[in-house]
Coordinates of C-alpha atoms and ligand atoms in Angstrom, one line a residue:
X1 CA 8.3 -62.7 169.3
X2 CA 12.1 -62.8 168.7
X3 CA 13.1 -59.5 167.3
X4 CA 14.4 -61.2 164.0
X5 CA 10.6 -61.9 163.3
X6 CA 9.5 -58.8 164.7
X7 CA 12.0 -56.8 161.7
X8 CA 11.0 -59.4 159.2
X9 CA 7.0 -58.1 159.8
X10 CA 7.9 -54.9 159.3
X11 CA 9.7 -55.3 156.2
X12 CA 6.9 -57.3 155.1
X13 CA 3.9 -55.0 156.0
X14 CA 6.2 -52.1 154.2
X15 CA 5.6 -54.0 150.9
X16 CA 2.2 -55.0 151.6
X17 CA 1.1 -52.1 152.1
X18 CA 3.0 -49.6 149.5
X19 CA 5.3 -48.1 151.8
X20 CA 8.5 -49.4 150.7
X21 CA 9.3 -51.8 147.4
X22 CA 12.9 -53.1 146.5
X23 CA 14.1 -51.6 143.9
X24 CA 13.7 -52.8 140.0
X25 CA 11.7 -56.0 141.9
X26 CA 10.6 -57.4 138.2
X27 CA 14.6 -57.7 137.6
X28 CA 15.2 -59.7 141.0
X29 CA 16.1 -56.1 142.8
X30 CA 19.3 -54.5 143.3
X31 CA 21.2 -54.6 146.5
X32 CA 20.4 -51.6 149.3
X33 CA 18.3 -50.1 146.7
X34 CA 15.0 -49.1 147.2
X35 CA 11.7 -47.3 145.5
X36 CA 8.9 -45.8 148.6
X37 CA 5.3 -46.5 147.5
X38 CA 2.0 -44.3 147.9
X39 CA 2.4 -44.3 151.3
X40 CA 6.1 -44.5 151.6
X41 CA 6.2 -41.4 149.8
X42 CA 3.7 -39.4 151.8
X43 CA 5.2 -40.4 155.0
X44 CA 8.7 -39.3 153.8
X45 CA 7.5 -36.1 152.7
X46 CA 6.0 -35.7 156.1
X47 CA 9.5 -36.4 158.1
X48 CA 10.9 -33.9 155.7
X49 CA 8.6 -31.3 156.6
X50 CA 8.6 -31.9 160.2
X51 CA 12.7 -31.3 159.8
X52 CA 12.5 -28.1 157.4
X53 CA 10.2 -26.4 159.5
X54 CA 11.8 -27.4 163.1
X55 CA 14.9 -25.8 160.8
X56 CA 13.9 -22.7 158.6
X57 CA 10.5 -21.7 160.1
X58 CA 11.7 -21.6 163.9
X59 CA 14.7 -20.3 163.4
X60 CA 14.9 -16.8 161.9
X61 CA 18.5 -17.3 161.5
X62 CA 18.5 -20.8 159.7
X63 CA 17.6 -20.7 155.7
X64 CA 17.3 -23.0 153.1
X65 CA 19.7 -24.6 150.5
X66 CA 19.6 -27.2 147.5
X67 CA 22.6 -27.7 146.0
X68 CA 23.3 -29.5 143.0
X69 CA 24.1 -33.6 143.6
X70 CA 27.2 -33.5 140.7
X71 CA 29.8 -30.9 142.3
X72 CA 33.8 -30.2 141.0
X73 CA 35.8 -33.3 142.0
X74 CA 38.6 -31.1 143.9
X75 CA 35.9 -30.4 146.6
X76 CA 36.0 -34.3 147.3
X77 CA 39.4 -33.7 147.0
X78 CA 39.5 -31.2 150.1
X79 CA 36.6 -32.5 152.3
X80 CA 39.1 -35.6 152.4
X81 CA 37.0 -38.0 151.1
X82 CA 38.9 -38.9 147.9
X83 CA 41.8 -40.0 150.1
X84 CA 40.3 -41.0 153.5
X85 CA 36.3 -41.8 152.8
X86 CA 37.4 -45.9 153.1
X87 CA 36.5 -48.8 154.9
X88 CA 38.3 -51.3 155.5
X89 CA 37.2 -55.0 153.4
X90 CA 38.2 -58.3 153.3
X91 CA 36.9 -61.1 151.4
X92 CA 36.5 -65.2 152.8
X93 CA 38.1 -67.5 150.2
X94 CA 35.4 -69.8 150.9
X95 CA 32.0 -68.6 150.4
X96 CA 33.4 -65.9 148.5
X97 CA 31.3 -63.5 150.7
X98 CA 32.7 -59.7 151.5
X99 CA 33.0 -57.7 154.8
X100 CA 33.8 -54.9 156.8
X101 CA 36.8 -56.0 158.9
X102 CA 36.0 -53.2 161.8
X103 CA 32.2 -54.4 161.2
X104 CA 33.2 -58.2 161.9
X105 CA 35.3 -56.8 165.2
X106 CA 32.3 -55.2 166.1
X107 CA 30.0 -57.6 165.8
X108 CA 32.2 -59.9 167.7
X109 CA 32.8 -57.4 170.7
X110 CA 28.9 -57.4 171.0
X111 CA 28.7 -60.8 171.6
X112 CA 30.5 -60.3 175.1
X113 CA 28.3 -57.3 175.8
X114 CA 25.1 -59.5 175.2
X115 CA 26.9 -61.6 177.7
X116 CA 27.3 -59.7 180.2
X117 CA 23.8 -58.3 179.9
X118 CA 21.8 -61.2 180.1
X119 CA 24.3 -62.0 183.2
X120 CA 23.2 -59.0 185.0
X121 CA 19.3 -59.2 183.8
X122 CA 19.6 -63.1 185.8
X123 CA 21.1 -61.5 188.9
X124 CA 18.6 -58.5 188.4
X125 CA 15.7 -60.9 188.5
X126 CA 17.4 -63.1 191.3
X127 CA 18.0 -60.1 193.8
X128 CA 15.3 -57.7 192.9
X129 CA 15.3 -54.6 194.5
X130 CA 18.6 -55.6 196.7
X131 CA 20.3 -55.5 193.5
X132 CA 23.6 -53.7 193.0
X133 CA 24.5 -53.8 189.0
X134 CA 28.0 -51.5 190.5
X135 CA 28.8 -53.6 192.6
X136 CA 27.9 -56.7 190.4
X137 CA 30.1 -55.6 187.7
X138 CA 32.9 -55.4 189.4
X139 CA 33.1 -59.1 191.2
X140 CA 31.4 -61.4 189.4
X141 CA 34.0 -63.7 188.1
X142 CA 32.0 -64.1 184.4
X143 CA 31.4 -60.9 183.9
X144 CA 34.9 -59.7 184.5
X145 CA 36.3 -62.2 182.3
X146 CA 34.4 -60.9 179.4
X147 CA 34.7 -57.4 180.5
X148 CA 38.6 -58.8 180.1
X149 CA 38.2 -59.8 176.6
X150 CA 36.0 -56.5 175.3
X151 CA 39.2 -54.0 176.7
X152 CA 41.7 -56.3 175.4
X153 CA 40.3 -56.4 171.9
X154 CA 38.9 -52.6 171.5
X155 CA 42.6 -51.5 172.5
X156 CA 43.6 -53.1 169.5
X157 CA 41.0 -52.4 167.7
X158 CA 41.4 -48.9 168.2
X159 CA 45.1 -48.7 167.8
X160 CA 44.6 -50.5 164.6
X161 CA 41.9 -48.1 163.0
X162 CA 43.8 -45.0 164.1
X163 CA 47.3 -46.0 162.6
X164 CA 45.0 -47.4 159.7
X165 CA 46.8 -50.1 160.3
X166 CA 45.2 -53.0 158.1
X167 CA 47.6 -55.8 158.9
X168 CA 46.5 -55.5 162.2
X169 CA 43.1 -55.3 162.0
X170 CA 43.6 -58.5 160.2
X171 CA 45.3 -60.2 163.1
X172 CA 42.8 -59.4 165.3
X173 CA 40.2 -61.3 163.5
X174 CA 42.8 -64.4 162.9
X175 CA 43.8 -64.4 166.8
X176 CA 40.3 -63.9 168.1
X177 CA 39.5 -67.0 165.3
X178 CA 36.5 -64.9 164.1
X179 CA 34.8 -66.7 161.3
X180 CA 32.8 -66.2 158.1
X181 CA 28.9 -66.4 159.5
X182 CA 27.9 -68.1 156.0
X183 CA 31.2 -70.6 155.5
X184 CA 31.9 -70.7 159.1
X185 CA 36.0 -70.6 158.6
X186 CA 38.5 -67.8 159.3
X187 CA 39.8 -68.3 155.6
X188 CA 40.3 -64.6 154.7
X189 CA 41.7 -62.2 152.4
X190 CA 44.1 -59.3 153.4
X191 CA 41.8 -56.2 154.8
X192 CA 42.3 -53.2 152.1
X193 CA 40.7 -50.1 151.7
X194 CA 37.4 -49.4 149.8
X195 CA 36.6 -46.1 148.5
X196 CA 33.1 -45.6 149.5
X197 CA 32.1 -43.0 146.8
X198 CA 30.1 -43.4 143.3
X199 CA 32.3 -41.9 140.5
X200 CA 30.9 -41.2 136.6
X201 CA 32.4 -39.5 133.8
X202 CA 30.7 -35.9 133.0
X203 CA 30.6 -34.8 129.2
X204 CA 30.9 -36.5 126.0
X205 CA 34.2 -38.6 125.1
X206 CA 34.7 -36.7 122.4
X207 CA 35.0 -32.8 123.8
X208 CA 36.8 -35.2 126.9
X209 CA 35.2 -36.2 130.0
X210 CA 36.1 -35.8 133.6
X211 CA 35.4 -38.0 136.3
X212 CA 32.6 -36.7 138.6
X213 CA 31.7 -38.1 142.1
X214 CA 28.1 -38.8 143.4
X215 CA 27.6 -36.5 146.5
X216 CA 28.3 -39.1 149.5
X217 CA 27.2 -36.5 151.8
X218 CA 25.2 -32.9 151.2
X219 CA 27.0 -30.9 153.9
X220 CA 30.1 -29.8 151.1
X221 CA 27.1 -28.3 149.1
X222 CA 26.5 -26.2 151.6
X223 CA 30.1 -25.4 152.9
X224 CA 30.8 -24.6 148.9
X225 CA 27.8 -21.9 148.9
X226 CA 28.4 -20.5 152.4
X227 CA 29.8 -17.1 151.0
X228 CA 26.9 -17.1 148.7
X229 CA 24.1 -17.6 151.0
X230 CA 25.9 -15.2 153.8
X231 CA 26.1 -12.3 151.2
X232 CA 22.7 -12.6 149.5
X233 CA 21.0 -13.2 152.6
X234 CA 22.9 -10.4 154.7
X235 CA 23.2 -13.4 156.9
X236 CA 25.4 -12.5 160.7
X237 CA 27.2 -14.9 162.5
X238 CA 25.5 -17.6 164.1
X239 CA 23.5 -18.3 161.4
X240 CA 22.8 -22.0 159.5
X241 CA 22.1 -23.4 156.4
X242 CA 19.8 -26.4 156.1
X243 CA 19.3 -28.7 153.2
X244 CA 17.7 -32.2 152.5
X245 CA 19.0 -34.4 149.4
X246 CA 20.7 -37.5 147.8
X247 CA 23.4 -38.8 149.0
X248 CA 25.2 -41.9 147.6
X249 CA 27.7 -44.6 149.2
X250 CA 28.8 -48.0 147.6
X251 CA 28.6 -49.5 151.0
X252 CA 29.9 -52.6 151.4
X253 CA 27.5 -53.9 153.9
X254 CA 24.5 -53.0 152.5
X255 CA 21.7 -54.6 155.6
X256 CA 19.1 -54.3 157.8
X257 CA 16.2 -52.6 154.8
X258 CA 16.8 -49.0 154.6
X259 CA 19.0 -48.9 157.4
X260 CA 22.0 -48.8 155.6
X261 CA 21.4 -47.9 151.7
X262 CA 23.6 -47.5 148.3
X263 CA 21.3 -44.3 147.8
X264 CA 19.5 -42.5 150.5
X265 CA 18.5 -39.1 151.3
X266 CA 19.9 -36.8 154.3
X267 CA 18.6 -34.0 156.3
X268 CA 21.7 -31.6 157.4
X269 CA 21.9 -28.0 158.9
X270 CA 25.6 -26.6 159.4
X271 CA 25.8 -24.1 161.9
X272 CA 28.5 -21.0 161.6
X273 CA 30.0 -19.6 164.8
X274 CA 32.7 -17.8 166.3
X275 CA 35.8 -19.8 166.5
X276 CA 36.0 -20.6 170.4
X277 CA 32.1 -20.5 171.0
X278 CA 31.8 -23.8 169.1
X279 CA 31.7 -26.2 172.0
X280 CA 28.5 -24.1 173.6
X281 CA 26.9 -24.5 170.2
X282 CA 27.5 -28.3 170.1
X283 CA 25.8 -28.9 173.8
X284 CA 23.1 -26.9 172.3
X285 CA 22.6 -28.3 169.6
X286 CA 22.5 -31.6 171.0
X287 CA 19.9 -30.8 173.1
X288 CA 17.6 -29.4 170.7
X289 CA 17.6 -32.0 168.6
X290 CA 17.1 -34.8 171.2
X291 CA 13.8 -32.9 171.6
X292 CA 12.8 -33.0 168.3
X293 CA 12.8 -37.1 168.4
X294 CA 11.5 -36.7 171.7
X295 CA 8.3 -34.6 170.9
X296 CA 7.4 -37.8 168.3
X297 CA 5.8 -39.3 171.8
X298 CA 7.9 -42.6 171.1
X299 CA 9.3 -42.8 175.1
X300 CA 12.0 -41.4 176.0
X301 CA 13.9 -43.6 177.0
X302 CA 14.2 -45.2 173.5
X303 CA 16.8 -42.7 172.6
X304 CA 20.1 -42.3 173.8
X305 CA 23.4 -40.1 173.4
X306 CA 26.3 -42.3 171.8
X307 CA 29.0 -39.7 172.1
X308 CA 32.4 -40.6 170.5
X309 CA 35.8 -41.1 172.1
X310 CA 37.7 -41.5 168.9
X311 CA 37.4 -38.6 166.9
X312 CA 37.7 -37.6 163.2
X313 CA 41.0 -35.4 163.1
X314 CA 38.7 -32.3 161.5
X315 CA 36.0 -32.8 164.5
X316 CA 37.0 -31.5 168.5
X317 CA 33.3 -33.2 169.4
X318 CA 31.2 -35.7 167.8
X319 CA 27.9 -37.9 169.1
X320 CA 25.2 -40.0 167.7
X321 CA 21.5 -39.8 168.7
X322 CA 20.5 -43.8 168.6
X323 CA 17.1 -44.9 169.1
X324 CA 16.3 -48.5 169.8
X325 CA 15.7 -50.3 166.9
X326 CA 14.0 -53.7 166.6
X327 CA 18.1 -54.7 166.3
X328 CA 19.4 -52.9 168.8
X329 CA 20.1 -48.8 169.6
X330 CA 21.6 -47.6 166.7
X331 CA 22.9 -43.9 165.3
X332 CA 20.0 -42.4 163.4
X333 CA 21.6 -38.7 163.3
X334 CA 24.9 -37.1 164.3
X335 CA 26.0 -34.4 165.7
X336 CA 29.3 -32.9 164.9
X337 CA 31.8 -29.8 165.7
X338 CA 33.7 -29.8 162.7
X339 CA 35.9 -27.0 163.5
X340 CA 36.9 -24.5 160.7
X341 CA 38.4 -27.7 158.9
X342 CA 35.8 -28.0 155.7
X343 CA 35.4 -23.9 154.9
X344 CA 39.8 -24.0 155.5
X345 CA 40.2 -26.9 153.2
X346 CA 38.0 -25.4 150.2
X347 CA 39.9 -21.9 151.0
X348 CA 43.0 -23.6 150.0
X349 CA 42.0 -26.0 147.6
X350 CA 39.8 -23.3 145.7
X351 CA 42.1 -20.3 146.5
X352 CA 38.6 -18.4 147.4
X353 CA 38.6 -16.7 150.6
X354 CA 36.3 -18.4 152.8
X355 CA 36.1 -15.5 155.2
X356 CA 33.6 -13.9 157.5
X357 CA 33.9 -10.6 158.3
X358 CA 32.3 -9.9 161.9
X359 CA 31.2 -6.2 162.6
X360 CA 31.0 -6.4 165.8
X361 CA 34.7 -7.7 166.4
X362 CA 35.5 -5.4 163.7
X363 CA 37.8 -8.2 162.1
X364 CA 37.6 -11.8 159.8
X365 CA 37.7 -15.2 160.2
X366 CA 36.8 -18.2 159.3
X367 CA 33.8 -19.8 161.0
X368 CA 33.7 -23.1 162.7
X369 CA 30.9 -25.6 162.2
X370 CA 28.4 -27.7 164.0
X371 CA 26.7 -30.1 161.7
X372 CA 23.7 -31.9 162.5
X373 CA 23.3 -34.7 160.0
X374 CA 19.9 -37.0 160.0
X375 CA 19.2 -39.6 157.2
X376 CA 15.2 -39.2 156.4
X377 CA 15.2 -43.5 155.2
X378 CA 16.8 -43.9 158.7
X379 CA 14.2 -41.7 160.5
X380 CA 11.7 -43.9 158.3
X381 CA 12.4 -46.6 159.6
X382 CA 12.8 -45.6 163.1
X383 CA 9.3 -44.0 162.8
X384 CA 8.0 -47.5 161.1
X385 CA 9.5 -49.8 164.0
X386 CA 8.3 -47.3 166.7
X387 CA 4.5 -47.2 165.6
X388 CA 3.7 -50.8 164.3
X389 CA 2.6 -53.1 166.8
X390 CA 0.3 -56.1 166.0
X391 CA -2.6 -56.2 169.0
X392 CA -4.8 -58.7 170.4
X393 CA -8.4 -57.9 170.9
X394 CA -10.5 -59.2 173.2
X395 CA -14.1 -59.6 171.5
X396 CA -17.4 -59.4 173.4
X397 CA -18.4 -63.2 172.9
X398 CA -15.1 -64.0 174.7
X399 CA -13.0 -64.9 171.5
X400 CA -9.8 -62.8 170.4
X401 CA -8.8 -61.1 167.3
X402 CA -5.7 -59.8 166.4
X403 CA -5.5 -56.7 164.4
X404 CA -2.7 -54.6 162.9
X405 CA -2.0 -51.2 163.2
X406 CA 0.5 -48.4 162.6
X407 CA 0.3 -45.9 165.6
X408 CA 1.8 -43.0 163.3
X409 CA 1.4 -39.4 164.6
X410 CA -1.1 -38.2 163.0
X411 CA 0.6 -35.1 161.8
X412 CA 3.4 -37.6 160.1
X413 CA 0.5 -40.6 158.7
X414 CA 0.1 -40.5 154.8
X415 CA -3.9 -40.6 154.9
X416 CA -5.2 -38.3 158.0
X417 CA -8.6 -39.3 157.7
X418 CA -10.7 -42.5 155.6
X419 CA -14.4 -41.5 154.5
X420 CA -16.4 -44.7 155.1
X421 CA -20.0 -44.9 154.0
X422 CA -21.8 -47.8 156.0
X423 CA -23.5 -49.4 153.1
X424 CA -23.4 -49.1 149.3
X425 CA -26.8 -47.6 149.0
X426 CA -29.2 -45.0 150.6
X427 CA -27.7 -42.3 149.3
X428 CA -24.4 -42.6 151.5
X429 CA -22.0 -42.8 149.0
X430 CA -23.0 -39.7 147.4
X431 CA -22.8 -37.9 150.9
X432 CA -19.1 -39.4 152.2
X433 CA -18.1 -38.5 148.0
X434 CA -19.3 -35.1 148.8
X435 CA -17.4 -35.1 152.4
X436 CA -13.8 -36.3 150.6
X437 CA -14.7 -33.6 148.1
X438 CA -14.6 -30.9 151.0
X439 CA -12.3 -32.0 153.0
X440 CA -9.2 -32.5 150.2
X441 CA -8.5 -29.2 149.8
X442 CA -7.6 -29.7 153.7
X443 CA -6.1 -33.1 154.0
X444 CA -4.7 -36.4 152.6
X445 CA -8.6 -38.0 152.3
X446 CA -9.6 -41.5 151.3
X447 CA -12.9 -42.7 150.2
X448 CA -13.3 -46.6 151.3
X449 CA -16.9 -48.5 150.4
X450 CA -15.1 -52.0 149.5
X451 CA -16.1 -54.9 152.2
X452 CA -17.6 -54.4 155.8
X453 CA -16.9 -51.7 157.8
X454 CA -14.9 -53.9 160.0
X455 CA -12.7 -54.8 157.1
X456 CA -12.2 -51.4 156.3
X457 CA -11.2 -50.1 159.3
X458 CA -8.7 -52.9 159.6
X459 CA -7.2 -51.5 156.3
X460 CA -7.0 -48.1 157.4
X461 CA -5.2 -49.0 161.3
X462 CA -2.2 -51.2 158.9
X463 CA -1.7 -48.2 157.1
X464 CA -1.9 -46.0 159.9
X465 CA -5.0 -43.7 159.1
X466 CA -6.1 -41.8 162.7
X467 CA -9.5 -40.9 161.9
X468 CA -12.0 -42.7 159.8
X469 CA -15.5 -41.0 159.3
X470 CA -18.5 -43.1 158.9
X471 CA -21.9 -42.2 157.2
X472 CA -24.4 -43.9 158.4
X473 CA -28.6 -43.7 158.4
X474 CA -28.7 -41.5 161.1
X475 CA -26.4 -38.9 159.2
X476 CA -29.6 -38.8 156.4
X477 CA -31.6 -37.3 159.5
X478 CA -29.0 -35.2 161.4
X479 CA -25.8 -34.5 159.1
X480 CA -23.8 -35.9 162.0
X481 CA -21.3 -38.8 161.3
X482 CA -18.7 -41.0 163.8
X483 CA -14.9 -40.7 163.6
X484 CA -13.4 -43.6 164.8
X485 CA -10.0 -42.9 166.5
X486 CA -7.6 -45.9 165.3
X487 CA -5.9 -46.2 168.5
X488 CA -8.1 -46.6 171.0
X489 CA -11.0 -47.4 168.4
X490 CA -13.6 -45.5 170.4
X491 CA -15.9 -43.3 168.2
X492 CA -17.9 -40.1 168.4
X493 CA -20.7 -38.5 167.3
X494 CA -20.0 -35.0 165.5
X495 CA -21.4 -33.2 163.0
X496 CA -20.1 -32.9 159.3
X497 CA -19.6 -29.0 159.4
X498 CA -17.5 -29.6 162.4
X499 CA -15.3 -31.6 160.6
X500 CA -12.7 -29.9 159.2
X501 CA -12.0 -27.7 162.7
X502 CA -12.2 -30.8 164.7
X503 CA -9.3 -33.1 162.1
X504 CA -7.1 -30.0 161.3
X505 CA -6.9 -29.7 165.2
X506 CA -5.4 -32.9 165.4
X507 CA -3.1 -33.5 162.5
X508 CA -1.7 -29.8 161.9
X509 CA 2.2 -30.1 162.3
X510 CA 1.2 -26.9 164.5
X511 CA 0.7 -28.8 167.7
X512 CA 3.9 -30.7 167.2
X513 CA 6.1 -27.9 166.4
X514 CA 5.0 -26.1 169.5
X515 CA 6.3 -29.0 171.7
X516 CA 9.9 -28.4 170.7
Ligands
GAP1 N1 27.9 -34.9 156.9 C1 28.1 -35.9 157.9 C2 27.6 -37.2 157.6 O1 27.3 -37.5 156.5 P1 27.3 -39.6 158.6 O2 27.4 -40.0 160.1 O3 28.2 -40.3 157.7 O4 27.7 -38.0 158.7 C3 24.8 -38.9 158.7 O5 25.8 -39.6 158.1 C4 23.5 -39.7 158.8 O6 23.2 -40.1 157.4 C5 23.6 -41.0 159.6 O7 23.3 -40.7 160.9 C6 22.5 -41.8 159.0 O8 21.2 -41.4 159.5 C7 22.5 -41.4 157.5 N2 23.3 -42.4 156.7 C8 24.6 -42.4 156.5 N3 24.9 -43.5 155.7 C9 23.7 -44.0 155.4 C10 23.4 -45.1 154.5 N4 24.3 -45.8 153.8 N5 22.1 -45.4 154.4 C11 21.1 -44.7 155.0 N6 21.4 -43.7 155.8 C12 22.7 -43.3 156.0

């Protein structure tokens, strides 16, 4: 299936089944806006925890923060973002359609990647195991040529961005005669700057208002209430300070689902150190958190480093962790050493010391940062496009069925386990009623006697339930019951006081944790 249709499923089978709904739907929706339903909700929860507790509960130096999502406005003011949180926008006379202008440059470098990749997956194929991609690279005549084209244009490119030189980003989409995808004509606007943040007025007109921002990220929450946290917590140097909320940008490319949202949620931990050790911190840091994608069980080699040559002038190292997404790899977290830049800027801008004073150097400084920043919609989505697969089953008359089902980790899945009575009578509802009963005070339980059993199982594997429990005639005699794994759909034979050891087992966040 092309990977357009395989994205479009999964959008889909989100709304079918109550994960994720498009905002104010009855009103025809609102763009890169989005509501998560009974499942969506549970799953999200279920990220978030897997996060705080990788965070606060491993680390005895790590604690906890939620800071407000209105803040002063001079703290956007010093983080920079007033001034310098842009993106660059141009318009196409034509369809009347907007853009990012690096975004269309991008999209247009790719093109000559995808190139030369399907190039070298023909030779690939062609030469087998003889194959050389080195070697390859370097002569063939079509792959050079592109190669040609992608340096030319990023060198620009890059020149362009880093002057913030908008005329010339411009000119790069003119000469390169990239055109409008719904129009198809290189009719366009001048590029200018966007401000990417929400602003609102705060207090009544009458006592006069101020203008207030919507947080675009949470880290200046923390930065803000580093002092406070380090004093009331006695906290010494390295220590971090996690948090998970709102954030809010009017993108201007708001695609691809959740991917890229006008409100979304992030998961950051800033990390203070000794000015000079910050480098060690950030290969550290790196590494610990590539583990805690890796420990999902997804494959490794779905996730990659994407570590950045141009840097922000407040960061001395920077890098993405993509994973590959139905659309290619793309950033789901990153990973940045923001130098003492944030904490100086508030010092000046507040005229609060943002000082640290270090016993054992027996002097102050100011600490620099490395932030690891996560967006939970973005891990949703990752998670949703890693576990849903639609499989064909081969049925014992010789005839296939196809069913779908979401291979979640069981810790992460909204329902852990579905309580299925076999038939509607016989005194096996009252017995799987009596089982949910028990077993809630333990877990996310469903109780499921609608259609056949087949049915019902199908329902439970879409919405990713591990375990389903069945009550059947021989439980009158025995008290045992089956559970029916959803991925390899075998089932066993246990009994119902086992239950709770045997399921807690398998979806306690314990196991997972451990891994890291
Ligand atoms: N404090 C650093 C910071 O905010 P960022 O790279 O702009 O860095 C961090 O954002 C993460 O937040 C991204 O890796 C992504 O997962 C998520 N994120 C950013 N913008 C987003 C958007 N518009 N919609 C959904 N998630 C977003």
């Amino acid at each position: 299936m092309a990977q357009e249709d395989v994205f479009k499923k999964l959008v889909s089978h989100c709304k079918e089944y109550g994960y994720v709904f498009p905002s104010s739907e009855i009103y025809d929706g609102l763009s890169a806006v989005y509501d998560y339903g009974q499942y969506g909700v549970e799953l999200k929860n279920n990220i978030k925890k897997y996060w705080w507790d990788s965070m606060v509960l491993l680390n005895d130096n790590i604690v906890g923060l939620d800071s407000a999502i209105f803040m002063h406005p001079t703290i956007w003011k010093a983080s920079g973002h007033v001034d310098a949180f842009n993106d660059p926008l141009i318009d196409n006379k034509d369809s009347k359609k907007r853009y990012r202008a690096d975004m269309l440059i991008e999209e247009y470098l790719l093109k000559f990647e995808e190139k030369i990749a399907k190039e070298i997956e023909k030779a690939r194929e062609r030469f087998g195991n003889a194959f050389d991609e080195k070697k390859f690279r370097e002569t063939n005549q079509r792959v050079l040529a592109n190669q040609a084209k992608i340096d030319e244009v990023e060198a620009r490119y890059s020149k362009a961005m880093n002057s913030n030189d908008l005329a010339g980003l411009r000119q790069i989409i003119i000469d390169n005669e990239i055109v409008c995808p719904v129009s198809g004509t290189w009719n366009w606007t001048d590029v200018r700057q966007f401000n990417l943040m929400f602003a609102t007025e705060m207090g009544s007109t009458a006592e006069g208002s101020s203008k207030v921002y919507l947080r675009p990220e949470t880290a200046q929450g923390i930065f803000v209430n580093f002092l406070n946290v380090q004093k009331t917590g006695r906290m010494k140097i390295p220590f971090g300070i996690a948090q998970i909320g709102k954030a809010f940008r009017n993108e201007i490319v708001a695609r691809q689902f959740i991917f890229r949202m006008r409100e979304f949620e992030q998961m950051e931990m800033q990390f203070f150190v000794r000015p000079g050790s910050e480098l060690d911190w950030f290969r550290h840091w790196k590494e610990v958190r590539m583990r805690w994608f890796r420990a999902l069980g997804f494959g490794d080699d779905n996730y990659r480093f994407h570590d950045h040559t141009k840097l922000a002038h407040y960061a001395n190292a920077a890098t993405d962790i993509e994973y590959k997404f139905p659309f290619g790899f793309k950033e789901v977290e990153g990973i940045h050493s923001r130098t003492d830049f944030d904490l100086r800027q508030h010092q000046e801008y507040s005229g609060k010391k943002m000082q640290y004073f270090d016993p054992e150097k027996g002097e102050s400084y100011i600490p620099f940062v490395v932030e690891t920043s996560i967006g939970v919609d973005r891990m949703f989505l990752h998670i949703i496009s890693a576990a849903l697969y639609e499989e064909e089953l081969k049925k014992e008359d010789g005839s296939s069925d196809t069913r779908v089902v979401m291979r979640l980790p069981s810790f992460l899945a909204p329902v852990k386990l579905a309580v299925l009575p076999l038939v509607k009578k016989d005194g096996l509802p009252g017995i799987a009623e009596k089982i949910v009963h028990d077993l809630k005070f333990h877990f996310n339980c469903q109780y499921d006697d609608k259609d056949s059993i087949g049915r019902r199982y199908r329902r439970q594997d879409a919405i990713g339930t591990p375990y389903c429990i069945t009550i059947d005639h021989q439980t009158l005699e025995d008290n045992t019951v089956t559970i029916r794994y959803r991925d390899s759909m075998e089932q066993e034979r246990v009994g119902i006081n086992q239950l709770t050891d045997i399921i807690d087992e398998k979806v306690s966040i314990n196991s997972l944790l451990k891994r890291l």
